[in-house]
Amino acid sequence: MRHSLSPHPTRRSVLTRGAALTAGAIFAPTILPSRVLGQGGHVAPNSKVRMGCIGVGGMGMGNLHALKADPRVQMVAVCDVEAAHRENARSVCGLSASDACIDFRDVLAREDVDAVMIATPDHWHAVIASAAARAGKDIYCEKPLSLTYEEGSAVRDLINRYARVFQLGTWRRSRPACRFACELVRSGYIGELQRVMVGVPEGFNVLNGPYADNPQPPPQGLDYDMWLGPAPWAPYSPGRVHFNFRWIMDYSAGYITDWGAHYMDIAHWGIGADGDGPTRIRGQAHFPTTGIYDAPDRFRIEYTYPPGISGAQAIMFSTTDKTQWGMRFEGTKGWIKAENYTIECEPESLKNIILREGDVSLYRSSDHHKNFIDCVYSRQRTAADIDIAHGSTAACHLGAIAVQLGQDLNWNPRTVRFENNEAANRMLSRANRGGWRV
């Protein structure tokens, strides 16, 4: 059923459930604890985690397949504003037509949904995640967590308030190579850490482009008004939607928040800055002046962390040199670079170190999706929980503000405001269209 754009992000039943939670009611998960699992490692049918998938395009389908492969998961609903995506996901999951919808609120209103996967464009992440938290659902959400700093802060508080299990899709937290590199850095094997260089791609990876700013009627099968949602209204153009949204500032901030959310996450892990923000940000960037894309396509952002953090500086920079993509931790006795499954280092002997008692041992996860399901059962924190998610995403937002203003900024993590810069403080949030809220 097609729905009009409502100023409220949840349906009546969702709001009723959220009100009960707000009033102090205790939410009891509908899944059964691990003690009821079947014999021989098989999961009893009545204890499966029942998932609804919201946003089932490219990354969404990747997440769907990964979660569906877990025998503890049962897919019960799919949602997408694009008919072709929706029907493909429905077919893969073997669902009926009534289990596929356009409006995410229909998924959240279902009593048989325990958890949701969110893989929409960035400008929807915090709105849907906050509605899911109010509805009592656990959440696997694609990065970045939010479109703005204040959105991220608000959804973090909601998820903690409602005690929801949350995993951000920054899956390098579940890559053993990235974890091992961070353990070596945190344990002092490269000496005193001086800085971490965070290299991300330069330019735009435009899918099926190039595109002109060519306004035209939306194609049949796409609910474009719902696709825009909280973002400012703009006429439909083929280069605006789906994968390429990330090069338009109304929906994202280019590679600063796209790959930056992944890489700053590991930079923070390695320097011990989870939960702590930088105190000084400076940056420069180039912004296109023609065409449909207006996010920065070249940039360099320098972050300075307070004295209590082991790494004094993190530098995120764009480059066309793929060998520089990743996180390179530089110390007084050597360096180590991690990216996905690989480690490079100097001296080479760092790769052969066996951690000893007393060395730093970090959170163990080798499968990001499985880790999420594990934690849905155990109610423990995930590898990339909501506090970690907000910290790594927030650093990207602060950097994006610095390059837009072209100014050195002083950030106060206690007041969560820029000092003596009201122009920068105004950029910590944006007005949403249509009454959508976090």
C-alpha angles and dihedrals in degrees: 000000000000118000133202120239106273127199089230122073096213136051123245093266091050092049090049091052091046091050090054090052091048090052089059103266113152113240112223113200112240092222120087123244122259094263090076094058115126125256123279094027094298118136117236109241094238092056100055119125105247109219134199116196118212113193111019105184122113103318092028092058090048090055092043092055092046093050094041090055089064107093089215092064130083118189110219106161141021130193134189137146090225113078095210092053092045095050093046092053092045090053094048091051095042092235130155123250090257090061093061119075145167098220118067090210089071089061093047092050092059116104091206094063114093099171140010136213114214119200103153126130112295097258090066100047101090095038093054095038092053091049089049091052091052089049091055097249127142113234140221105184132182120240139294098052095215148000095239138022094250092049089055093048092050096049091046090055092047095050091049091045093054093040094234123168107241134186124183114211093244089125096176084085084072096048110103092211092058092045093049092050091051091048091053091049094046091047092055100248092138092045122238109358111238104175145333119229112211111196120192132170122284124227125007127306094214112194115223090349170133096133132189121211091263111164114206140145114292114258120258110269096036119100093207096177089057090045089058092044109149094005122099114274114264130165116264117264124171093236093054102066140064117007096358095059088092093074092061119081094218088068107023143345102248119245092342090077099018103060091004091070089057097043101040086051091062092039088057091046092053097046094041096246100133104137093012125095131207118266097210130035128182128171150158129206144171118233123197113244099196134049132029097299120082106163117113111277096187126030149148121203125185120201123193118199128205121268093261091065116085095224114064096194142019120192121197112194137168121235141165089218103100091196088069095053111112138041119309114189112201122198140167092264101038145309139262128199123198130189125163106305099352138084128193120184149162118250095036090217089077089080091062098051116124111208115242134211107285094032119117112272115194133203111300119226128139098177119043097200094044089049089057092052091045088056094046085063099039097036088224127137117279128231091262102027126177096272092050090044093054093046096053094041092046092057089056092050092050090050092049090053092050094053093045091054095036089220139122107251132201113211124199109205091194097055091028089223136111112253116245095346115103092170089062092044091055089057092060089085141023134206114254124224121238098014095288110156144178 
